[in-house]
Amino acid sequence: MKKTLLLAVVAVCSMTANAQIASGRSTSFFSTEKSENPISFGVRAGININHFGGDIDFDAQVGFRVGVVADIPIFESLHFEPGLYFSTRPCERSEAYLNGLNSYAWTEKYSPSYLELPLLLSYRYNFNENWGIRINFGPYVAYALGGKAKYSNTKGDFESGKLFSKYKDEYGDEREGPLKRFDCGLVIGTGVTFKNFLLEAGYQIGLTNFNNEDGFYVGPNEDDATIKNSGVYIQLGYNF
């Protein structure tokens, strides 16, 4: 019985090893074997579902993201994946000011666009030659390229201005944009791969307070409020 069991174990191990050699991929949970794959490059496109969080909570809106990545193998199960994205991250909020006959409702809309640089470590596990999963984690830095902010209320007032650069208000006075350009934070995501194709979802957690404390409009006692980017992304990709 023991001899039969031993022969069975040896046979299974032999078949597993042969399958790994034939496929050229490790099926272990975490392989520190040096990867034979070269550095590759890929394209990504998808959507952002973004909102501003912190002391003031904004409703999420849908933007888009497009970018390129480099896929740099460290081990078979661990890759480094830096990327460069153009990303829009809109959001808005609506509230009411209640004061008897002077009551009114108002809405703020923000539409920032960023150049983003995520620097991710990517864990890889391949089920077979075609299918695999990945888990990504790491920091990102972003710089705002532009964007507008709009304010309107039920009294008929309307105001708009640039988010990140100086502009002149309706009285001709020069004012700072309401938001700072620099942003940084963390990214965590997961994805499924089929051959060279990728479906991926992730969450960006902003760590920077980018409230400039001099916006074209802020609500009562909000000049020094903390505002941070936060949101989910879903994207498709292809690696060459």
PDB file of C-alpha atoms in Angstrom:
ATOM      1  CA  MET A   1       0.000   0.000   0.000  1.00  0.00           C
ATOM      2  CA  LYS A   2       2.763   2.439   0.945  1.00  0.00           C
ATOM      3  CA  LYS A   3       4.691   1.582  -2.219  1.00  0.00           C
ATOM      4  CA  THR A   4       1.591   2.172  -4.351  1.00  0.00           C
ATOM      5  CA  LEU A   5       0.960   5.537  -2.650  1.00  0.00           C
ATOM      6  CA  LEU A   6       4.588   6.565  -3.138  1.00  0.00           C
ATOM      7  CA  LEU A   7       4.430   5.659  -6.832  1.00  0.00           C
ATOM      8  CA  ALA A   8       1.225   7.695  -7.201  1.00  0.00           C
ATOM      9  CA  VAL A   9       2.795  10.785  -5.579  1.00  0.00           C
ATOM     10  CA  VAL A  10       5.872  10.475  -7.798  1.00  0.00           C
ATOM     11  CA  ALA A  11       3.649  10.162 -10.861  1.00  0.00           C
ATOM     12  CA  VAL A  12       1.618  13.253  -9.960  1.00  0.00           C
ATOM     13  CA  CYS A  13       4.750  15.312  -9.272  1.00  0.00           C
ATOM     14  CA  SER A  14       6.260  14.144 -12.537  1.00  0.00           C
ATOM     15  CA  MET A  15       3.165  15.097 -14.528  1.00  0.00           C
ATOM     16  CA  THR A  16       2.991  18.525 -12.818  1.00  0.00           C
ATOM     17  CA  ALA A  17       6.636  19.222 -13.563  1.00  0.00           C
ATOM     18  CA  ASN A  18       6.217  18.132 -17.168  1.00  0.00           C
ATOM     19  CA  ALA A  19       3.145  20.348 -17.555  1.00  0.00           C
ATOM     20  CA  GLN A  20       5.032  23.351 -16.159  1.00  0.00           C
ATOM     21  CA  ILE A  21       7.960  22.746 -18.498  1.00  0.00           C
ATOM     22  CA  ALA A  22       5.640  22.314 -21.461  1.00  0.00           C
ATOM     23  CA  SER A  23       3.694  25.484 -20.720  1.00  0.00           C
ATOM     24  CA  GLY A  24       6.726  27.541 -19.751  1.00  0.00           C
ATOM     25  CA  ARG A  25       4.804  28.924 -16.774  1.00  0.00           C
ATOM     26  CA  SER A  26       4.878  28.171 -13.080  1.00  0.00           C
ATOM     27  CA  THR A  27       1.617  27.088 -11.467  1.00  0.00           C
ATOM     28  CA  SER A  28       2.864  27.559  -7.893  1.00  0.00           C
ATOM     29  CA  PHE A  29       1.050  30.098  -5.737  1.00  0.00           C
ATOM     30  CA  PHE A  30       4.110  32.336  -5.635  1.00  0.00           C
ATOM     31  CA  SER A  31       7.088  31.545  -7.810  1.00  0.00           C
ATOM     32  CA  THR A  32      10.403  33.320  -7.268  1.00  0.00           C
ATOM     33  CA  GLU A  33      11.837  31.724 -10.388  1.00  0.00           C
ATOM     34  CA  LYS A  34      13.326  34.214 -12.814  1.00  0.00           C
ATOM     35  CA  SER A  35      10.843  34.976 -15.557  1.00  0.00           C
ATOM     36  CA  GLU A  36      11.830  34.150 -19.112  1.00  0.00           C
ATOM     37  CA  ASN A  37       9.360  36.690 -20.497  1.00  0.00           C
ATOM     38  CA  PRO A  38      10.842  39.946 -21.866  1.00  0.00           C
ATOM     39  CA  ILE A  39       9.690  43.439 -20.972  1.00  0.00           C
ATOM     40  CA  SER A  40       6.461  44.178 -22.808  1.00  0.00           C
ATOM     41  CA  PHE A  41       4.214  47.181 -23.329  1.00  0.00           C
ATOM     42  CA  GLY A  42       0.469  47.590 -23.320  1.00  0.00           C
ATOM     43  CA  VAL A  43      -2.429  49.957 -23.840  1.00  0.00           C
ATOM     44  CA  ARG A  44      -5.342  50.559 -21.465  1.00  0.00           C
ATOM     45  CA  ALA A  45      -8.735  52.296 -21.793  1.00  0.00           C
ATOM     46  CA  GLY A  46     -11.693  52.507 -19.437  1.00  0.00           C
ATOM     47  CA  ILE A  47     -13.812  54.622 -17.121  1.00  0.00           C
ATOM     48  CA  ASN A  48     -13.394  56.364 -13.762  1.00  0.00           C
ATOM     49  CA  ILE A  49     -16.208  56.619 -11.234  1.00  0.00           C
ATOM     50  CA  ASN A  50     -14.758  59.413  -9.144  1.00  0.00           C
ATOM     51  CA  HIS A  51     -15.769  61.582  -6.221  1.00  0.00           C
ATOM     52  CA  PHE A  52     -14.146  64.063  -3.859  1.00  0.00           C
ATOM     53  CA  GLY A  53     -14.030  62.891  -0.249  1.00  0.00           C
ATOM     54  CA  GLY A  54     -12.744  64.279   3.030  1.00  0.00           C
ATOM     55  CA  ASP A  55     -14.574  66.918   5.020  1.00  0.00           C
ATOM     56  CA  ILE A  56     -16.928  67.506   2.062  1.00  0.00           C
ATOM     57  CA  ASP A  57     -18.436  64.567   0.212  1.00  0.00           C
ATOM     58  CA  PHE A  58     -19.240  64.929  -3.488  1.00  0.00           C
ATOM     59  CA  ASP A  59     -21.376  62.622  -5.621  1.00  0.00           C
ATOM     60  CA  ALA A  60     -19.517  60.341  -8.033  1.00  0.00           C
ATOM     61  CA  GLN A  61     -19.604  61.004 -11.767  1.00  0.00           C
ATOM     62  CA  VAL A  62     -18.231  59.007 -14.700  1.00  0.00           C
ATOM     63  CA  GLY A  63     -15.046  60.047 -16.519  1.00  0.00           C
ATOM     64  CA  PHE A  64     -12.633  58.193 -18.771  1.00  0.00           C
ATOM     65  CA  ARG A  65      -9.002  57.058 -18.732  1.00  0.00           C
ATOM     66  CA  VAL A  66      -6.570  56.020 -21.458  1.00  0.00           C
ATOM     67  CA  GLY A  67      -2.924  55.121 -21.082  1.00  0.00           C
ATOM     68  CA  VAL A  68       0.110  52.995 -21.758  1.00  0.00           C
ATOM     69  CA  VAL A  69       2.008  50.672 -19.422  1.00  0.00           C
ATOM     70  CA  ALA A  70       5.300  48.820 -19.284  1.00  0.00           C
ATOM     71  CA  ASP A  71       5.255  45.241 -17.960  1.00  0.00           C
ATOM     72  CA  ILE A  72       8.624  44.453 -16.321  1.00  0.00           C
ATOM     73  CA  PRO A  73       9.057  40.909 -14.929  1.00  0.00           C
ATOM     74  CA  ILE A  74      10.861  40.582 -11.581  1.00  0.00           C
ATOM     75  CA  PHE A  75       9.904  36.963 -10.855  1.00  0.00           C
ATOM     76  CA  GLU A  76       7.395  34.703 -12.565  1.00  0.00           C
ATOM     77  CA  SER A  77       4.809  35.726  -9.975  1.00  0.00           C
ATOM     78  CA  LEU A  78       5.822  39.371  -9.498  1.00  0.00           C
ATOM     79  CA  HIS A  79       6.023  42.140 -12.086  1.00  0.00           C
ATOM     80  CA  PHE A  80       6.593  45.892 -11.936  1.00  0.00           C
ATOM     81  CA  GLU A  81       4.060  47.856 -13.974  1.00  0.00           C
ATOM     82  CA  PRO A  82       4.558  51.625 -14.325  1.00  0.00           C
ATOM     83  CA  GLY A  83       2.050  53.465 -16.480  1.00  0.00           C
ATOM     84  CA  LEU A  84       1.123  56.864 -17.869  1.00  0.00           C
ATOM     85  CA  TYR A  85      -2.564  57.811 -18.156  1.00  0.00           C
ATOM     86  CA  PHE A  86      -4.701  60.734 -19.222  1.00  0.00           C
ATOM     87  CA  SER A  87      -7.662  60.696 -16.861  1.00  0.00           C
ATOM     88  CA  THR A  88     -10.806  62.764 -16.262  1.00  0.00           C
ATOM     89  CA  ARG A  89     -12.279  62.642 -12.762  1.00  0.00           C
ATOM     90  CA  PRO A  90     -15.545  64.639 -12.561  1.00  0.00           C
ATOM     91  CA  CYS A  91     -17.848  64.975  -9.574  1.00  0.00           C
ATOM     92  CA  GLU A  92     -20.601  67.218  -8.274  1.00  0.00           C
ATOM     93  CA  ARG A  93     -22.712  68.009  -5.242  1.00  0.00           C
ATOM     94  CA  SER A  94     -26.096  69.618  -4.642  1.00  0.00           C
ATOM     95  CA  GLU A  95     -27.357  71.057  -1.387  1.00  0.00           C
ATOM     96  CA  ALA A  96     -29.972  73.477  -0.074  1.00  0.00           C
ATOM     97  CA  TYR A  97     -29.619  76.604   2.042  1.00  0.00           C
ATOM     98  CA  LEU A  98     -32.669  76.884   4.295  1.00  0.00           C
ATOM     99  CA  ASN A  99     -33.458  80.340   5.665  1.00  0.00           C
ATOM    100  CA  GLY A 100     -37.160  81.055   5.354  1.00  0.00           C
ATOM    101  CA  LEU A 101     -37.991  83.127   2.284  1.00  0.00           C
ATOM    102  CA  ASN A 102     -34.274  83.330   1.426  1.00  0.00           C
ATOM    103  CA  SER A 103     -33.962  79.552   1.003  1.00  0.00           C
ATOM    104  CA  TYR A 104     -32.432  78.210  -2.205  1.00  0.00           C
ATOM    105  CA  ALA A 105     -30.728  75.108  -3.631  1.00  0.00           C
ATOM    106  CA  TRP A 106     -27.337  75.124  -5.342  1.00  0.00           C
ATOM    107  CA  THR A 107     -25.101  72.788  -7.347  1.00  0.00           C
ATOM    108  CA  GLU A 108     -21.324  72.605  -7.837  1.00  0.00           C
ATOM    109  CA  LYS A 109     -19.805  70.679 -10.758  1.00  0.00           C
ATOM    110  CA  TYR A 110     -16.088  69.919 -11.097  1.00  0.00           C
ATOM    111  CA  SER A 111     -14.404  68.418 -14.187  1.00  0.00           C
ATOM    112  CA  PRO A 112     -10.642  68.024 -13.586  1.00  0.00           C
ATOM    113  CA  SER A 113      -8.310  66.180 -15.964  1.00  0.00           C
ATOM    114  CA  TYR A 114      -4.999  64.652 -14.895  1.00  0.00           C
ATOM    115  CA  LEU A 115      -1.806  63.123 -16.154  1.00  0.00           C
ATOM    116  CA  GLU A 116      -1.341  60.121 -13.842  1.00  0.00           C
ATOM    117  CA  LEU A 117       1.715  57.966 -13.163  1.00  0.00           C
ATOM    118  CA  PRO A 118       0.912  54.726 -11.259  1.00  0.00           C
ATOM    119  CA  LEU A 119       3.898  52.654 -10.064  1.00  0.00           C
ATOM    120  CA  LEU A 120       2.442  49.242  -9.316  1.00  0.00           C
ATOM    121  CA  LEU A 121       3.706  45.877  -8.142  1.00  0.00           C
ATOM    122  CA  SER A 122       1.649  43.171  -9.843  1.00  0.00           C
ATOM    123  CA  TYR A 123       1.223  39.646  -8.460  1.00  0.00           C
ATOM    124  CA  ARG A 124       0.505  37.110 -11.216  1.00  0.00           C
ATOM    125  CA  TYR A 125      -0.973  33.627 -11.064  1.00  0.00           C
ATOM    126  CA  ASN A 126      -1.547  31.638 -14.258  1.00  0.00           C
ATOM    127  CA  PHE A 127      -4.133  28.855 -14.293  1.00  0.00           C
ATOM    128  CA  ASN A 128      -2.940  27.630 -17.667  1.00  0.00           C
ATOM    129  CA  GLU A 129      -1.416  28.888 -20.902  1.00  0.00           C
ATOM    130  CA  ASN A 130      -4.327  31.244 -21.594  1.00  0.00           C
ATOM    131  CA  TRP A 131      -5.973  32.307 -18.334  1.00  0.00           C
ATOM    132  CA  GLY A 132      -4.541  34.132 -15.330  1.00  0.00           C
ATOM    133  CA  ILE A 133      -5.277  36.592 -12.536  1.00  0.00           C
ATOM    134  CA  ARG A 134      -3.348  39.511 -11.115  1.00  0.00           C
ATOM    135  CA  ILE A 135      -3.432  41.716  -8.021  1.00  0.00           C
ATOM    136  CA  ASN A 136      -1.908  45.196  -8.277  1.00  0.00           C
ATOM    137  CA  PHE A 137      -0.807  47.528  -5.501  1.00  0.00           C
ATOM    138  CA  GLY A 138       1.286  50.670  -5.313  1.00  0.00           C
ATOM    139  CA  PRO A 139       1.406  54.476  -5.289  1.00  0.00           C
ATOM    140  CA  TYR A 140       0.375  56.952  -7.938  1.00  0.00           C
ATOM    141  CA  VAL A 141       1.217  60.590  -8.552  1.00  0.00           C
ATOM    142  CA  ALA A 142      -0.879  62.909 -10.695  1.00  0.00           C
ATOM    143  CA  TYR A 143      -0.647  66.426 -12.080  1.00  0.00           C
ATOM    144  CA  ALA A 144      -3.736  68.327 -13.180  1.00  0.00           C
ATOM    145  CA  LEU A 145      -3.696  69.530 -16.776  1.00  0.00           C
ATOM    146  CA  GLY A 146      -6.887  71.554 -16.544  1.00  0.00           C
ATOM    147  CA  GLY A 147     -10.562  71.582 -15.764  1.00  0.00           C
ATOM    148  CA  LYS A 148     -13.502  73.814 -14.973  1.00  0.00           C
ATOM    149  CA  ALA A 149     -15.829  74.374 -12.053  1.00  0.00           C
ATOM    150  CA  LYS A 150     -19.422  75.558 -12.300  1.00  0.00           C
ATOM    151  CA  TYR A 151     -21.799  76.884  -9.670  1.00  0.00           C
ATOM    152  CA  SER A 152     -25.502  77.543 -10.094  1.00  0.00           C
ATOM    153  CA  ASN A 153     -28.482  78.016  -7.789  1.00  0.00           C
ATOM    154  CA  THR A 154     -32.253  78.289  -7.922  1.00  0.00           C
ATOM    155  CA  LYS A 155     -32.052  82.092  -7.567  1.00  0.00           C
ATOM    156  CA  GLY A 156     -30.609  82.268 -11.080  1.00  0.00           C
ATOM    157  CA  ASP A 157     -26.974  82.833 -10.090  1.00  0.00           C
ATOM    158  CA  PHE A 158     -24.335  81.163 -12.233  1.00  0.00           C
ATOM    159  CA  GLU A 159     -20.550  81.238 -12.050  1.00  0.00           C
ATOM    160  CA  SER A 160     -17.797  79.242 -13.723  1.00  0.00           C
ATOM    161  CA  GLY A 161     -14.044  79.319 -13.555  1.00  0.00           C
ATOM    162  CA  LYS A 162     -10.817  77.413 -14.050  1.00  0.00           C
ATOM    163  CA  LEU A 163     -10.003  74.812 -11.445  1.00  0.00           C
ATOM    164  CA  PHE A 164      -6.233  75.075 -11.301  1.00  0.00           C
ATOM    165  CA  SER A 165      -5.089  78.470 -12.589  1.00  0.00           C
ATOM    166  CA  LYS A 166      -5.779  82.118 -11.918  1.00  0.00           C
ATOM    167  CA  TYR A 167      -8.784  83.732 -13.539  1.00  0.00           C
ATOM    168  CA  LYS A 168     -10.881  86.897 -13.300  1.00  0.00           C
ATOM    169  CA  ASP A 169     -14.273  86.733 -11.665  1.00  0.00           C
ATOM    170  CA  GLU A 170     -17.408  88.613 -12.738  1.00  0.00           C
ATOM    171  CA  TYR A 171     -16.115  91.768 -11.029  1.00  0.00           C
ATOM    172  CA  GLY A 172     -12.781  91.669 -12.839  1.00  0.00           C
ATOM    173  CA  ASP A 173     -10.833  90.602  -9.744  1.00  0.00           C
ATOM    174  CA  GLU A 174      -8.083  88.007 -10.198  1.00  0.00           C
ATOM    175  CA  ARG A 175      -8.636  84.834  -8.179  1.00  0.00           C
ATOM    176  CA  GLU A 176      -6.872  81.544  -7.623  1.00  0.00           C
ATOM    177  CA  GLY A 177      -8.411  78.321  -8.892  1.00  0.00           C
ATOM    178  CA  PRO A 178     -10.145  76.324  -6.150  1.00  0.00           C
ATOM    179  CA  LEU A 179      -7.910  73.247  -6.400  1.00  0.00           C
ATOM    180  CA  LYS A 180      -4.184  72.498  -6.288  1.00  0.00           C
ATOM    181  CA  ARG A 181      -2.677  70.681  -9.261  1.00  0.00           C
ATOM    182  CA  PHE A 182      -0.673  67.966  -7.463  1.00  0.00           C
ATOM    183  CA  ASP A 183      -2.305  64.765  -6.265  1.00  0.00           C
ATOM    184  CA  CYS A 184      -0.956  61.452  -4.983  1.00  0.00           C
ATOM    185  CA  GLY A 185      -2.285  58.322  -3.350  1.00  0.00           C
ATOM    186  CA  LEU A 186      -2.499  54.543  -3.461  1.00  0.00           C
ATOM    187  CA  VAL A 187      -3.941  52.091  -5.981  1.00  0.00           C
ATOM    188  CA  ILE A 188      -5.205  48.578  -5.329  1.00  0.00           C
ATOM    189  CA  GLY A 189      -6.738  46.496  -8.098  1.00  0.00           C
ATOM    190  CA  THR A 190      -7.316  43.083  -9.562  1.00  0.00           C
ATOM    191  CA  GLY A 191      -7.710  41.726 -13.049  1.00  0.00           C
ATOM    192  CA  VAL A 192      -8.304  38.702 -15.237  1.00  0.00           C
ATOM    193  CA  THR A 193      -6.155  37.961 -18.285  1.00  0.00           C
ATOM    194  CA  PHE A 194      -6.909  35.889 -21.375  1.00  0.00           C
ATOM    195  CA  LYS A 195      -3.841  35.522 -23.538  1.00  0.00           C
ATOM    196  CA  ASN A 196      -2.772  39.148 -24.183  1.00  0.00           C
ATOM    197  CA  PHE A 197      -6.105  40.694 -23.179  1.00  0.00           C
ATOM    198  CA  LEU A 198      -6.946  42.134 -19.747  1.00  0.00           C
ATOM    199  CA  LEU A 199     -10.068  43.140 -17.816  1.00  0.00           C
ATOM    200  CA  GLU A 200      -9.136  45.074 -14.691  1.00  0.00           C
ATOM    201  CA  ALA A 201     -10.825  46.977 -11.860  1.00  0.00           C
ATOM    202  CA  GLY A 202      -9.259  48.994  -9.068  1.00  0.00           C
ATOM    203  CA  TYR A 203      -9.650  51.662  -6.412  1.00  0.00           C
ATOM    204  CA  GLN A 204      -7.644  54.873  -6.139  1.00  0.00           C
ATOM    205  CA  ILE A 205      -7.298  56.347  -2.648  1.00  0.00           C
ATOM    206  CA  GLY A 206      -6.185  59.983  -2.687  1.00  0.00           C
ATOM    207  CA  LEU A 207      -3.900  61.053   0.159  1.00  0.00           C
ATOM    208  CA  THR A 208      -3.423  64.725  -0.757  1.00  0.00           C
ATOM    209  CA  ASN A 209      -5.624  67.602   0.351  1.00  0.00           C
ATOM    210  CA  PHE A 210      -5.893  69.655  -2.828  1.00  0.00           C
ATOM    211  CA  ASN A 211      -8.307  72.336  -1.578  1.00  0.00           C
ATOM    212  CA  ASN A 212      -6.670  75.663  -2.460  1.00  0.00           C
ATOM    213  CA  GLU A 213      -8.707  77.546   0.169  1.00  0.00           C
ATOM    214  CA  ASP A 214      -9.617  80.221  -2.406  1.00  0.00           C
ATOM    215  CA  GLY A 215     -12.127  78.689  -4.768  1.00  0.00           C
ATOM    216  CA  PHE A 216     -14.540  80.508  -7.074  1.00  0.00           C
ATOM    217  CA  TYR A 217     -17.156  79.273  -4.621  1.00  0.00           C
ATOM    218  CA  VAL A 218     -17.127  77.409  -1.359  1.00  0.00           C
ATOM    219  CA  GLY A 219     -19.928  76.901   1.101  1.00  0.00           C
ATOM    220  CA  PRO A 220     -20.028  78.393   4.613  1.00  0.00           C
ATOM    221  CA  ASN A 221     -16.914  77.589   6.690  1.00  0.00           C
ATOM    222  CA  GLU A 222     -15.433  75.419   3.910  1.00  0.00           C
ATOM    223  CA  ASP A 223     -12.344  77.483   3.012  1.00  0.00           C
ATOM    224  CA  ASP A 224     -10.047  75.188   5.017  1.00  0.00           C
ATOM    225  CA  ALA A 225     -11.940  71.928   4.350  1.00  0.00           C
ATOM    226  CA  THR A 226      -9.950  68.839   3.397  1.00  0.00           C
ATOM    227  CA  ILE A 227     -10.799  67.495  -0.069  1.00  0.00           C
ATOM    228  CA  LYS A 228      -9.258  64.351  -1.573  1.00  0.00           C
ATOM    229  CA  ASN A 229      -9.707  62.385  -4.787  1.00  0.00           C
ATOM    230  CA  SER A 230     -11.167  58.913  -4.523  1.00  0.00           C
ATOM    231  CA  GLY A 231     -12.756  56.519  -6.964  1.00  0.00           C
ATOM    232  CA  VAL A 232     -13.101  53.249  -8.827  1.00  0.00           C
ATOM    233  CA  TYR A 233     -11.826  52.476 -12.310  1.00  0.00           C
ATOM    234  CA  ILE A 234     -12.666  49.707 -14.779  1.00  0.00           C
ATOM    235  CA  GLN A 235     -10.533  49.202 -17.862  1.00  0.00           C
ATOM    236  CA  LEU A 236      -9.693  46.917 -20.751  1.00  0.00           C
ATOM    237  CA  GLY A 237      -6.140  46.329 -21.900  1.00  0.00           C
ATOM    238  CA  TYR A 238      -3.918  44.617 -24.388  1.00  0.00           C
ATOM    239  CA  ASN A 239      -0.225  43.752 -24.031  1.00  0.00           C
ATOM    240  CA  PHE A 240       1.922  43.528 -27.151  1.00  0.00           C
TER     241      PHE A 240
END
